[in-house]
Amino acid sequence: MHEPRAWTQLISDLFKICGRLDVNYTDESGYTHFHAACEFNCPEIVRGFLEHGQDPNCVWPKTGDSALHIVLRYAEWDSDIIEILLRGGADPNVANKEGLTPLHVIAQQDWDCEIVELFFQINDELNQRYLQYCTCGYRRVPVHTHEQFSIHSICTRTRVDSIISVCGKFISDYEN
């Protein structure tokens, strides 16, 4: 039972046994069942929590990570939960305790081009602006110029030409 997919199935099964999506249980660190559903890739459970009024911007106090941060950092490359959260009202500009927004987390990961495109596409459809700065020490730096969080680095790592147009649009929007 050490396989990540096995853990994901186990967590999903536990939620089905519990059956309570109207109550978001919390541990001593503030980590909730909603956070676990996001981390362990349980889209139907995440949707159920949101349908019962769960705040999609619920923050884990220990790290300051929102559900969207958790999905982008830990979930097994699943666009379903990202889409469910964004369309359910998750704020793409919430920064965690490190000052990182979901866009920074995307830039840190080796995400598939389709996930990156989906993030930008949904935010565009919802007319949501995404934060274009990261905090580096005591100064704010544009995301597309910061080496660690460079949107260009996403394009380079994915090695997929179609993402170049998305990055170009993002940088063009930023400069205008």
JSON list of N, CA and C in Angstrom, two decimals, residues 109-168:
[
{"chain": "A", "resi": 109, "resn": "GLN", "atom": "N", "xyz": [6.96, 23.66, -10.38]},
{"chain": "A", "resi": 109, "resn": "GLN", "atom": "CA", "xyz": [6.71, 22.25, -10.68]},
{"chain": "A", "resi": 109, "resn": "GLN", "atom": "C", "xyz": [7.01, 21.96, -12.15]},
{"chain": "A", "resi": 110, "resn": "ASP", "atom": "N", "xyz": [7.08, 20.70, -12.47]},
{"chain": "A", "resi": 110, "resn": "ASP", "atom": "CA", "xyz": [7.28, 20.28, -13.86]},
{"chain": "A", "resi": 110, "resn": "ASP", "atom": "C", "xyz": [5.93, 19.92, -14.45]},
{"chain": "A", "resi": 111, "resn": "TRP", "atom": "N", "xyz": [5.03, 20.92, -14.50]},
{"chain": "A", "resi": 111, "resn": "TRP", "atom": "CA", "xyz": [3.66, 20.67, -14.94]},
{"chain": "A", "resi": 111, "resn": "TRP", "atom": "C", "xyz": [3.58, 20.45, -16.44]},
{"chain": "A", "resi": 112, "resn": "ASP", "atom": "N", "xyz": [2.62, 19.64, -16.81]},
{"chain": "A", "resi": 112, "resn": "ASP", "atom": "CA", "xyz": [2.28, 19.40, -18.19]},
{"chain": "A", "resi": 112, "resn": "ASP", "atom": "C", "xyz": [1.72, 20.68, -18.79]},
{"chain": "A", "resi": 113, "resn": "CYS", "atom": "N", "xyz": [2.03, 20.91, -20.04]},
{"chain": "A", "resi": 113, "resn": "CYS", "atom": "CA", "xyz": [1.59, 22.10, -20.76]},
{"chain": "A", "resi": 113, "resn": "CYS", "atom": "C", "xyz": [0.08, 22.31, -20.65]},
{"chain": "A", "resi": 114, "resn": "GLU", "atom": "N", "xyz": [-0.70, 21.24, -20.72]},
{"chain": "A", "resi": 114, "resn": "GLU", "atom": "CA", "xyz": [-2.16, 21.37, -20.68]},
{"chain": "A", "resi": 114, "resn": "GLU", "atom": "C", "xyz": [-2.64, 21.94, -19.35]},
{"chain": "A", "resi": 115, "resn": "ILE", "atom": "N", "xyz": [-1.98, 21.63, -18.26]},
{"chain": "A", "resi": 115, "resn": "ILE", "atom": "CA", "xyz": [-2.35, 22.16, -16.95]},
{"chain": "A", "resi": 115, "resn": "ILE", "atom": "C", "xyz": [-2.10, 23.66, -16.92]},
{"chain": "A", "resi": 116, "resn": "VAL", "atom": "N", "xyz": [-0.95, 24.08, -17.43]},
{"chain": "A", "resi": 116, "resn": "VAL", "atom": "CA", "xyz": [-0.62, 25.50, -17.45]},
{"chain": "A", "resi": 116, "resn": "VAL", "atom": "C", "xyz": [-1.62, 26.25, -18.32]},
{"chain": "A", "resi": 117, "resn": "GLU", "atom": "N", "xyz": [-1.90, 25.71, -19.50]},
{"chain": "A", "resi": 117, "resn": "GLU", "atom": "CA", "xyz": [-2.88, 26.34, -20.39]},
{"chain": "A", "resi": 117, "resn": "GLU", "atom": "C", "xyz": [-4.25, 26.42, -19.72]},
{"chain": "A", "resi": 118, "resn": "LEU", "atom": "N", "xyz": [-4.65, 25.36, -19.03]},
{"chain": "A", "resi": 118, "resn": "LEU", "atom": "CA", "xyz": [-5.94, 25.34, -18.34]},
{"chain": "A", "resi": 118, "resn": "LEU", "atom": "C", "xyz": [-6.01, 26.44, -17.28]},
{"chain": "A", "resi": 119, "resn": "PHE", "atom": "N", "xyz": [-4.94, 26.60, -16.51]},
{"chain": "A", "resi": 119, "resn": "PHE", "atom": "CA", "xyz": [-4.90, 27.64, -15.48]},
{"chain": "A", "resi": 119, "resn": "PHE", "atom": "C", "xyz": [-5.16, 29.01, -16.10]},
{"chain": "A", "resi": 120, "resn": "PHE", "atom": "N", "xyz": [-4.44, 29.33, -17.17]},
{"chain": "A", "resi": 120, "resn": "PHE", "atom": "CA", "xyz": [-4.62, 30.63, -17.83]},
{"chain": "A", "resi": 120, "resn": "PHE", "atom": "C", "xyz": [-5.99, 30.73, -18.49]},
{"chain": "A", "resi": 121, "resn": "GLN", "atom": "N", "xyz": [-6.43, 29.67, -19.14]},
{"chain": "A", "resi": 121, "resn": "GLN", "atom": "CA", "xyz": [-7.72, 29.68, -19.85]},
{"chain": "A", "resi": 121, "resn": "GLN", "atom": "C", "xyz": [-8.88, 29.93, -18.89]},
{"chain": "A", "resi": 122, "resn": "ILE", "atom": "N", "xyz": [-8.92, 29.22, -17.78]},
{"chain": "A", "resi": 122, "resn": "ILE", "atom": "CA", "xyz": [-10.03, 29.39, -16.83]},
{"chain": "A", "resi": 122, "resn": "ILE", "atom": "C", "xyz": [-10.01, 30.79, -16.23]},
{"chain": "A", "resi": 123, "resn": "ASN", "atom": "N", "xyz": [-8.84, 31.27, -15.87]},
{"chain": "A", "resi": 123, "resn": "ASN", "atom": "CA", "xyz": [-8.75, 32.62, -15.33]},
{"chain": "A", "resi": 123, "resn": "ASN", "atom": "C", "xyz": [-9.19, 33.66, -16.35]},
{"chain": "A", "resi": 124, "resn": "ASP", "atom": "N", "xyz": [-8.84, 33.44, -17.62]},
{"chain": "A", "resi": 124, "resn": "ASP", "atom": "CA", "xyz": [-9.30, 34.35, -18.67]},
{"chain": "A", "resi": 124, "resn": "ASP", "atom": "C", "xyz": [-10.81, 34.30, -18.82]},
{"chain": "A", "resi": 125, "resn": "GLU", "atom": "N", "xyz": [-11.38, 33.08, -18.83]},
{"chain": "A", "resi": 125, "resn": "GLU", "atom": "CA", "xyz": [-12.84, 32.93, -18.96]},
{"chain": "A", "resi": 125, "resn": "GLU", "atom": "C", "xyz": [-13.57, 33.61, -17.81]},
{"chain": "A", "resi": 126, "resn": "LEU", "atom": "N", "xyz": [-13.01, 33.55, -16.62]},
{"chain": "A", "resi": 126, "resn": "LEU", "atom": "CA", "xyz": [-13.63, 34.15, -15.44]},
{"chain": "A", "resi": 126, "resn": "LEU", "atom": "C", "xyz": [-13.25, 35.62, -15.27]},
{"chain": "A", "resi": 127, "resn": "ASN", "atom": "N", "xyz": [-12.47, 36.14, -16.24]},
{"chain": "A", "resi": 127, "resn": "ASN", "atom": "CA", "xyz": [-11.98, 37.52, -16.17]},
{"chain": "A", "resi": 127, "resn": "ASN", "atom": "C", "xyz": [-11.24, 37.80, -14.87]},
{"chain": "A", "resi": 128, "resn": "GLN", "atom": "N", "xyz": [-10.48, 36.81, -14.41]},
{"chain": "A", "resi": 128, "resn": "GLN", "atom": "CA", "xyz": [-9.68, 36.97, -13.20]},
{"chain": "A", "resi": 128, "resn": "GLN", "atom": "C", "xyz": [-8.26, 37.34, -13.59]},
{"chain": "A", "resi": 129, "resn": "ARG", "atom": "N", "xyz": [-7.75, 38.36, -12.96]},
{"chain": "A", "resi": 129, "resn": "ARG", "atom": "CA", "xyz": [-6.35, 38.74, -13.16]},
{"chain": "A", "resi": 129, "resn": "ARG", "atom": "C", "xyz": [-5.52, 37.92, -12.18]},
{"chain": "A", "resi": 130, "resn": "TYR", "atom": "N", "xyz": [-4.35, 37.50, -12.59]},
{"chain": "A", "resi": 130, "resn": "TYR", "atom": "CA", "xyz": [-3.49, 36.76, -11.69]},
{"chain": "A", "resi": 130, "resn": "TYR", "atom": "C", "xyz": [-2.29, 37.62, -11.33]},
{"chain": "A", "resi": 131, "resn": "LEU", "atom": "N", "xyz": [-1.85, 37.44, -10.10]},
{"chain": "A", "resi": 131, "resn": "LEU", "atom": "CA", "xyz": [-0.74, 38.22, -9.57]},
{"chain": "A", "resi": 131, "resn": "LEU", "atom": "C", "xyz": [0.50, 38.00, -10.41]},
{"chain": "A", "resi": 132, "resn": "GLN", "atom": "N", "xyz": [1.16, 39.08, -10.77]},
{"chain": "A", "resi": 132, "resn": "GLN", "atom": "CA", "xyz": [2.31, 38.99, -11.65]},
{"chain": "A", "resi": 132, "resn": "GLN", "atom": "C", "xyz": [3.62, 39.31, -10.94]},
{"chain": "A", "resi": 133, "resn": "TYR", "atom": "N", "xyz": [3.55, 39.40, -9.61]},
{"chain": "A", "resi": 133, "resn": "TYR", "atom": "CA", "xyz": [4.75, 39.71, -8.84]},
{"chain": "A", "resi": 133, "resn": "TYR", "atom": "C", "xyz": [4.97, 38.65, -7.78]},
{"chain": "A", "resi": 134, "resn": "CYS", "atom": "N", "xyz": [6.22, 38.42, -7.45]},
{"chain": "A", "resi": 134, "resn": "CYS", "atom": "CA", "xyz": [6.53, 37.59, -6.30]},
{"chain": "A", "resi": 134, "resn": "CYS", "atom": "C", "xyz": [7.34, 38.44, -5.34]},
{"chain": "A", "resi": 135, "resn": "THR", "atom": "N", "xyz": [7.32, 38.07, -4.09]},
{"chain": "A", "resi": 135, "resn": "THR", "atom": "CA", "xyz": [8.08, 38.80, -3.09]},
{"chain": "A", "resi": 135, "resn": "THR", "atom": "C", "xyz": [9.40, 38.07, -2.90]},
{"chain": "A", "resi": 136, "resn": "CYS", "atom": "N", "xyz": [10.48, 38.77, -3.13]},
{"chain": "A", "resi": 136, "resn": "CYS", "atom": "CA", "xyz": [11.82, 38.20, -3.01]},
{"chain": "A", "resi": 136, "resn": "CYS", "atom": "C", "xyz": [12.57, 39.03, -2.00]},
{"chain": "A", "resi": 137, "resn": "GLY", "atom": "N", "xyz": [12.64, 38.56, -0.79]},
{"chain": "A", "resi": 137, "resn": "GLY", "atom": "CA", "xyz": [13.25, 39.37, 0.27]},
{"chain": "A", "resi": 137, "resn": "GLY", "atom": "C", "xyz": [12.35, 40.56, 0.55]},
{"chain": "A", "resi": 138, "resn": "TYR", "atom": "N", "xyz": [12.89, 41.74, 0.36]},
{"chain": "A", "resi": 138, "resn": "TYR", "atom": "CA", "xyz": [12.13, 42.95, 0.66]},
{"chain": "A", "resi": 138, "resn": "TYR", "atom": "C", "xyz": [11.63, 43.66, -0.59]},
{"chain": "A", "resi": 139, "resn": "ARG", "atom": "N", "xyz": [11.74, 43.06, -1.74]},
{"chain": "A", "resi": 139, "resn": "ARG", "atom": "CA", "xyz": [11.29, 43.74, -2.95]},
{"chain": "A", "resi": 139, "resn": "ARG", "atom": "C", "xyz": [10.37, 42.85, -3.75]},
{"chain": "A", "resi": 140, "resn": "ARG", "atom": "N", "xyz": [9.53, 43.48, -4.54]},
{"chain": "A", "resi": 140, "resn": "ARG", "atom": "CA", "xyz": [8.61, 42.75, -5.41]},
{"chain": "A", "resi": 140, "resn": "ARG", "atom": "C", "xyz": [9.24, 42.64, -6.79]},
{"chain": "A", "resi": 141, "resn": "VAL", "atom": "N", "xyz": [9.17, 41.46, -7.36]},
{"chain": "A", "resi": 141, "resn": "VAL", "atom": "CA", "xyz": [9.78, 41.20, -8.66]},
{"chain": "A", "resi": 141, "resn": "VAL", "atom": "C", "xyz": [8.73, 40.61, -9.58]},
{"chain": "A", "resi": 142, "resn": "PRO", "atom": "N", "xyz": [8.64, 41.08, -10.83]},
{"chain": "A", "resi": 142, "resn": "PRO", "atom": "CA", "xyz": [7.68, 40.47, -11.76]},
{"chain": "A", "resi": 142, "resn": "PRO", "atom": "C", "xyz": [7.96, 38.98, -11.91]},
{"chain": "A", "resi": 143, "resn": "VAL", "atom": "N", "xyz": [6.89, 38.18, -11.90]},
{"chain": "A", "resi": 143, "resn": "VAL", "atom": "CA", "xyz": [7.02, 36.72, -12.00]},
{"chain": "A", "resi": 143, "resn": "VAL", "atom": "C", "xyz": [7.81, 36.33, -13.24]},
{"chain": "A", "resi": 144, "resn": "HIS", "atom": "N", "xyz": [7.55, 36.99, -14.37]},
{"chain": "A", "resi": 144, "resn": "HIS", "atom": "CA", "xyz": [8.19, 36.54, -15.61]},
{"chain": "A", "resi": 144, "resn": "HIS", "atom": "C", "xyz": [9.68, 36.88, -15.66]},
{"chain": "A", "resi": 145, "resn": "THR", "atom": "N", "xyz": [10.19, 37.70, -14.72]},
{"chain": "A", "resi": 145, "resn": "THR", "atom": "CA", "xyz": [11.61, 38.02, -14.73]},
{"chain": "A", "resi": 145, "resn": "THR", "atom": "C", "xyz": [12.38, 37.32, -13.62]},
{"chain": "A", "resi": 146, "resn": "HIS", "atom": "N", "xyz": [11.69, 36.73, -12.67]},
{"chain": "A", "resi": 146, "resn": "HIS", "atom": "CA", "xyz": [12.36, 36.07, -11.55]},
{"chain": "A", "resi": 146, "resn": "HIS", "atom": "C", "xyz": [12.80, 34.68, -11.98]},
{"chain": "A", "resi": 147, "resn": "GLU", "atom": "N", "xyz": [14.09, 34.40, -11.86]},
{"chain": "A", "resi": 147, "resn": "GLU", "atom": "CA", "xyz": [14.66, 33.14, -12.35]},
{"chain": "A", "resi": 147, "resn": "GLU", "atom": "C", "xyz": [13.94, 31.91, -11.82]},
{"chain": "A", "resi": 148, "resn": "GLN", "atom": "N", "xyz": [13.67, 31.87, -10.52]},
{"chain": "A", "resi": 148, "resn": "GLN", "atom": "CA", "xyz": [13.08, 30.68, -9.91]},
{"chain": "A", "resi": 148, "resn": "GLN", "atom": "C", "xyz": [11.63, 30.48, -10.35]},
{"chain": "A", "resi": 149, "resn": "PHE", "atom": "N", "xyz": [10.90, 31.58, -10.59]},
{"chain": "A", "resi": 149, "resn": "PHE", "atom": "CA", "xyz": [9.48, 31.48, -10.88]},
{"chain": "A", "resi": 149, "resn": "PHE", "atom": "C", "xyz": [9.15, 31.89, -12.31]},
{"chain": "A", "resi": 150, "resn": "SER", "atom": "N", "xyz": [10.12, 31.89, -13.18]},
{"chain": "A", "resi": 150, "resn": "SER", "atom": "CA", "xyz": [9.93, 32.40, -14.52]},
{"chain": "A", "resi": 150, "resn": "SER", "atom": "C", "xyz": [8.88, 31.62, -15.30]},
{"chain": "A", "resi": 151, "resn": "ILE", "atom": "N", "xyz": [7.92, 32.35, -15.86]},
{"chain": "A", "resi": 151, "resn": "ILE", "atom": "CA", "xyz": [6.94, 31.72, -16.73]},
{"chain": "A", "resi": 151, "resn": "ILE", "atom": "C", "xyz": [7.66, 31.14, -17.94]},
{"chain": "A", "resi": 152, "resn": "HIS", "atom": "N", "xyz": [8.74, 31.81, -18.36]},
{"chain": "A", "resi": 152, "resn": "HIS", "atom": "CA", "xyz": [9.53, 31.27, -19.46]},
{"chain": "A", "resi": 152, "resn": "HIS", "atom": "C", "xyz": [10.08, 29.89, -19.09]},
{"chain": "A", "resi": 153, "resn": "SER", "atom": "N", "xyz": [10.41, 29.69, -17.81]},
{"chain": "A", "resi": 153, "resn": "SER", "atom": "CA", "xyz": [10.94, 28.39, -17.40]},
{"chain": "A", "resi": 153, "resn": "SER", "atom": "C", "xyz": [9.89, 27.30, -17.56]},
{"chain": "A", "resi": 154, "resn": "ILE", "atom": "N", "xyz": [8.61, 27.65, -17.41]},
{"chain": "A", "resi": 154, "resn": "ILE", "atom": "CA", "xyz": [7.55, 26.67, -17.66]},
{"chain": "A", "resi": 154, "resn": "ILE", "atom": "C", "xyz": [7.61, 26.26, -19.12]},
{"chain": "A", "resi": 155, "resn": "CYS", "atom": "N", "xyz": [7.72, 27.24, -19.99]},
{"chain": "A", "resi": 155, "resn": "CYS", "atom": "CA", "xyz": [7.77, 26.96, -21.43]},
{"chain": "A", "resi": 155, "resn": "CYS", "atom": "C", "xyz": [8.96, 26.09, -21.77]},
{"chain": "A", "resi": 156, "resn": "THR", "atom": "N", "xyz": [10.10, 26.39, -21.19]},
{"chain": "A", "resi": 156, "resn": "THR", "atom": "CA", "xyz": [11.31, 25.63, -21.46]},
{"chain": "A", "resi": 156, "resn": "THR", "atom": "C", "xyz": [11.21, 24.21, -20.94]},
{"chain": "A", "resi": 157, "resn": "ARG", "atom": "N", "xyz": [10.70, 24.06, -19.72]},
{"chain": "A", "resi": 157, "resn": "ARG", "atom": "CA", "xyz": [10.64, 22.73, -19.12]},
{"chain": "A", "resi": 157, "resn": "ARG", "atom": "C", "xyz": [9.64, 21.83, -19.84]},
{"chain": "A", "resi": 158, "resn": "THR", "atom": "N", "xyz": [8.52, 22.39, -20.29]},
{"chain": "A", "resi": 158, "resn": "THR", "atom": "CA", "xyz": [7.52, 21.54, -20.91]},
{"chain": "A", "resi": 158, "resn": "THR", "atom": "C", "xyz": [7.91, 21.14, -22.32]},
{"chain": "A", "resi": 159, "resn": "ARG", "atom": "N", "xyz": [8.76, 21.95, -22.95]},
{"chain": "A", "resi": 159, "resn": "ARG", "atom": "CA", "xyz": [9.23, 21.67, -24.30]},
{"chain": "A", "resi": 159, "resn": "ARG", "atom": "C", "xyz": [8.06, 21.47, -25.28]},
{"chain": "A", "resi": 160, "resn": "VAL", "atom": "N", "xyz": [7.01, 22.21, -25.07]},
{"chain": "A", "resi": 160, "resn": "VAL", "atom": "CA", "xyz": [5.84, 22.10, -25.94]},
{"chain": "A", "resi": 160, "resn": "VAL", "atom": "C", "xyz": [5.60, 23.47, -26.55]},
{"chain": "A", "resi": 161, "resn": "ASP", "atom": "N", "xyz": [5.59, 23.54, -27.88]},
{"chain": "A", "resi": 161, "resn": "ASP", "atom": "CA", "xyz": [5.45, 24.81, -28.57]},
{"chain": "A", "resi": 161, "resn": "ASP", "atom": "C", "xyz": [4.16, 25.55, -28.26]},
{"chain": "A", "resi": 162, "resn": "SER", "atom": "N", "xyz": [3.08, 24.82, -28.04]},
{"chain": "A", "resi": 162, "resn": "SER", "atom": "CA", "xyz": [1.80, 25.49, -27.84]},
{"chain": "A", "resi": 162, "resn": "SER", "atom": "C", "xyz": [1.79, 26.37, -26.60]},
{"chain": "A", "resi": 163, "resn": "ILE", "atom": "N", "xyz": [2.61, 26.05, -25.62]},
{"chain": "A", "resi": 163, "resn": "ILE", "atom": "CA", "xyz": [2.63, 26.87, -24.40]},
{"chain": "A", "resi": 163, "resn": "ILE", "atom": "C", "xyz": [3.28, 28.22, -24.66]},
{"chain": "A", "resi": 164, "resn": "ILE", "atom": "N", "xyz": [4.13, 28.30, -25.67]},
{"chain": "A", "resi": 164, "resn": "ILE", "atom": "CA", "xyz": [4.80, 29.56, -25.98]},
{"chain": "A", "resi": 164, "resn": "ILE", "atom": "C", "xyz": [3.77, 30.66, -26.25]},
{"chain": "A", "resi": 165, "resn": "SER", "atom": "N", "xyz": [2.71, 30.33, -26.95]},
{"chain": "A", "resi": 165, "resn": "SER", "atom": "CA", "xyz": [1.69, 31.35, -27.23]},
{"chain": "A", "resi": 165, "resn": "SER", "atom": "C", "xyz": [1.01, 31.81, -25.95]},
{"chain": "A", "resi": 166, "resn": "VAL", "atom": "N", "xyz": [0.79, 30.89, -25.01]},
{"chain": "A", "resi": 166, "resn": "VAL", "atom": "CA", "xyz": [0.19, 31.25, -23.72]},
{"chain": "A", "resi": 166, "resn": "VAL", "atom": "C", "xyz": [1.13, 32.18, -22.96]},
{"chain": "A", "resi": 167, "resn": "CYS", "atom": "N", "xyz": [2.41, 31.82, -22.91]},
{"chain": "A", "resi": 167, "resn": "CYS", "atom": "CA", "xyz": [3.39, 32.64, -22.21]},
{"chain": "A", "resi": 167, "resn": "CYS", "atom": "C", "xyz": [3.53, 34.00, -22.87]},
{"chain": "A", "resi": 168, "resn": "GLY", "atom": "N", "xyz": [3.55, 34.01, -24.18]},
{"chain": "A", "resi": 168, "resn": "GLY", "atom": "CA", "xyz": [3.65, 35.27, -24.91]},
{"chain": "A", "resi": 168, "resn": "GLY", "atom": "C", "xyz": [2.49, 36.18, -24.59]}
]
